[in-house]
Amino acid sequence: MADYPILAVVGHPNKGKSSVVSALTQNDQVHISPLSGTTRVAQHFSLKLDGETVFELVDTPGFQRAAKCLAWLRVEELPADQRPARVAEFVEQFRSSGQFFDEVELLKPIVAGAGIIYVVDGSLPYSPEYETEMEILRWTGRPRLALINPIGGDAYVAQWQQALNQYFSLVKQFDPLHASFDQHLQLLRSFGELDSRPGRIFDQAIEQLEQYRRQKLEQAARILVENLYRLLTYQQSSSRLEQAAREQLPELLPAEISRFNQHLNWLERDGQQQLEALFLYHRLESDLARLEVRQSELMDESQWTLWGLEKKQLVLVSAAAGATLGLLADAGLGGSSLFAGAIGGGVLGGVSGWLGLDWFKQQLPAWLQFSAEQHLLGPVKDPNFAFVILGRALSHARAMLARSHADRERLTIHQAGDHFMQSLEMKVQIRLLKQCKQLVRQGPQGQAAEQLRAWIYQQLTA
Ligand SMILES: Nc1nc2c(ncn2[C@@H]2O[C@H](COP(=O)(O)OP(=O)(O)O)[C@@H](O)[C@H]2O)c(=O)[nH]1
Ligand SMILES: [Mg+2]
């Protein structure tokens, strides 16, 4: 017998069994389909912490011939204590015959010792046809929990509750598409109360699941800060600019700037993908590739408000941060003129706004750091850039964390409504900007990185 919980998820076809498995094991590779009968063989999925199984769920085909199966079990009158053995006999009898294929697949893990999660749809009325399968499950004698999945609403939840109470010692409502992490824990905890086996395998699984979450969030904060550092320090060299005569620069610049911009987006997306891989989302990529297009115009003026960054407030923040950090003094500009570039039309105007306008070396902008050998674009100098990156990264991370692995729709990132970075207290905003500036100086091993990680971790758990 395994030293971790194993639960078989069973029920009628199309009630969300696979969705429950996918959500609980945090695995988006579980097959979910609107067509019934797509799961033909039982499939085992586990959640692993440091390579060790925390718990395992078995996704099973639905009952297909429950009435015949029960008739076989009942062919002779049996006292209750002998019924589990009779079910085992059924599995043995039809294991290789192909008859009762689905029932055998479904009962096999249960006979081998798995607990039972029975899934029903709370938006459809209860009907006695379910009694056959519930009776079969009762015959197994295994600990049983019934889940009412409100697939299309909860109209019949109360009715189901009445019926299920007679076959299951515990009945819970659980929506695999929206259940929170705490609800996952609660479900395991409830099951643990049903399981009468000695030892504390459920307590242990719950502790490990909590540890799994903490560990992943810590790693997430690490990835976010490392990626912030990469974006804030990114520089691009251009041989084309070097070769060109000074007069040609204005013609070549837009293409170089768009290359720079593209690379920033690539870096950002790369960070997001690292996070998706960490949380075992394999399917988000294509969805987000489309989102990336919308996000891609980092220098697009409209993005300033789109990501919760009101221009006026940002001017204020950069002015305040500037006063503290001497940033604006470096640039030799006031807060509003920093923006004049960003608001003014044209790519060049936008970029110089973003990158920090500084006419030095014969009217060349600061980001075009002119030296004998090299033209370097970047790093982005505007202190608000860190803010934008951080806000975007947190929006993505939060949307991903709130998402069930059973969700097969596109990931939508809700930036409206929370306007998160903007809602932070002014002193927090200034502190963050300061830490970002230190991050650039100290690198991702420094103290500022540590402080930023702690803050991000807090934001991800809030
Ligand atoms: N809206 C909604 N759809 C669900 C929910 N659970 C399952 N579904 C959908 O119902 C269909 C069957 O789900 P699946 O998990 O494959 O059911 P199974 O056949 O019992 O394994 C799929 O199209 C799911 O997307 C839910 O809680 N809400
Ligand atoms: Mg299924």
Coordinates of C-alpha atoms and ligand atoms in Angstrom, one line a residue, residues 12-19 31-34 59 149 151 175-177, ligand 1:
H12 CA -21.3 9.2 -14.9
P13 CA -19.6 10.4 -18.1
N14 CA -19.3 14.2 -18.5
K15 CA -19.8 15.3 -14.9
G16 CA -16.4 16.9 -14.6
K17 CA -14.4 13.9 -13.2
S18 CA -11.4 14.8 -15.4
S19 CA -11.8 18.4 -14.4
H31 CA -7.8 15.2 -20.9
I32 CA -11.0 17.1 -20.6
S33 CA -13.7 16.9 -23.2
P34 CA -17.3 17.9 -23.8
D59 CA -9.2 9.5 -13.6
N149 CA -20.1 20.0 -9.4
I151 CA -21.5 22.7 -14.0
D175 CA -16.3 23.6 -8.6
P176 CA -13.1 22.4 -10.3
L177 CA -12.9 25.5 -12.5
Ligands
LIG1 N1 -18.8 25.4 -16.9 C1 -18.3 24.3 -16.3 N2 -18.0 23.3 -17.1 C2 -17.4 22.2 -16.6 C3 -17.2 22.1 -15.2 N3 -16.7 20.9 -15.0 C4 -16.6 20.3 -16.2 N4 -17.0 21.1 -17.2 C5 -17.1 20.8 -18.6 O1 -17.9 19.6 -18.8 C6 -17.3 18.8 -19.8 C7 -16.9 17.4 -19.2 O2 -15.9 17.6 -18.3 P1 -14.9 16.4 -18.0 O3 -14.0 16.8 -16.8 O4 -14.1 16.0 -19.2 O5 -15.9 15.3 -17.5 P2 -15.8 13.7 -17.3 O6 -16.3 13.1 -18.6 O7 -16.6 13.4 -16.1 O8 -14.3 13.4 -17.1 C8 -16.1 19.6 -20.3 O9 -16.4 20.2 -21.5 C9 -15.7 20.5 -19.2 O10 -15.1 21.7 -19.7 C10 -17.6 23.2 -14.4 O11 -17.4 23.2 -13.2 N5 -18.1 24.3 -15.0

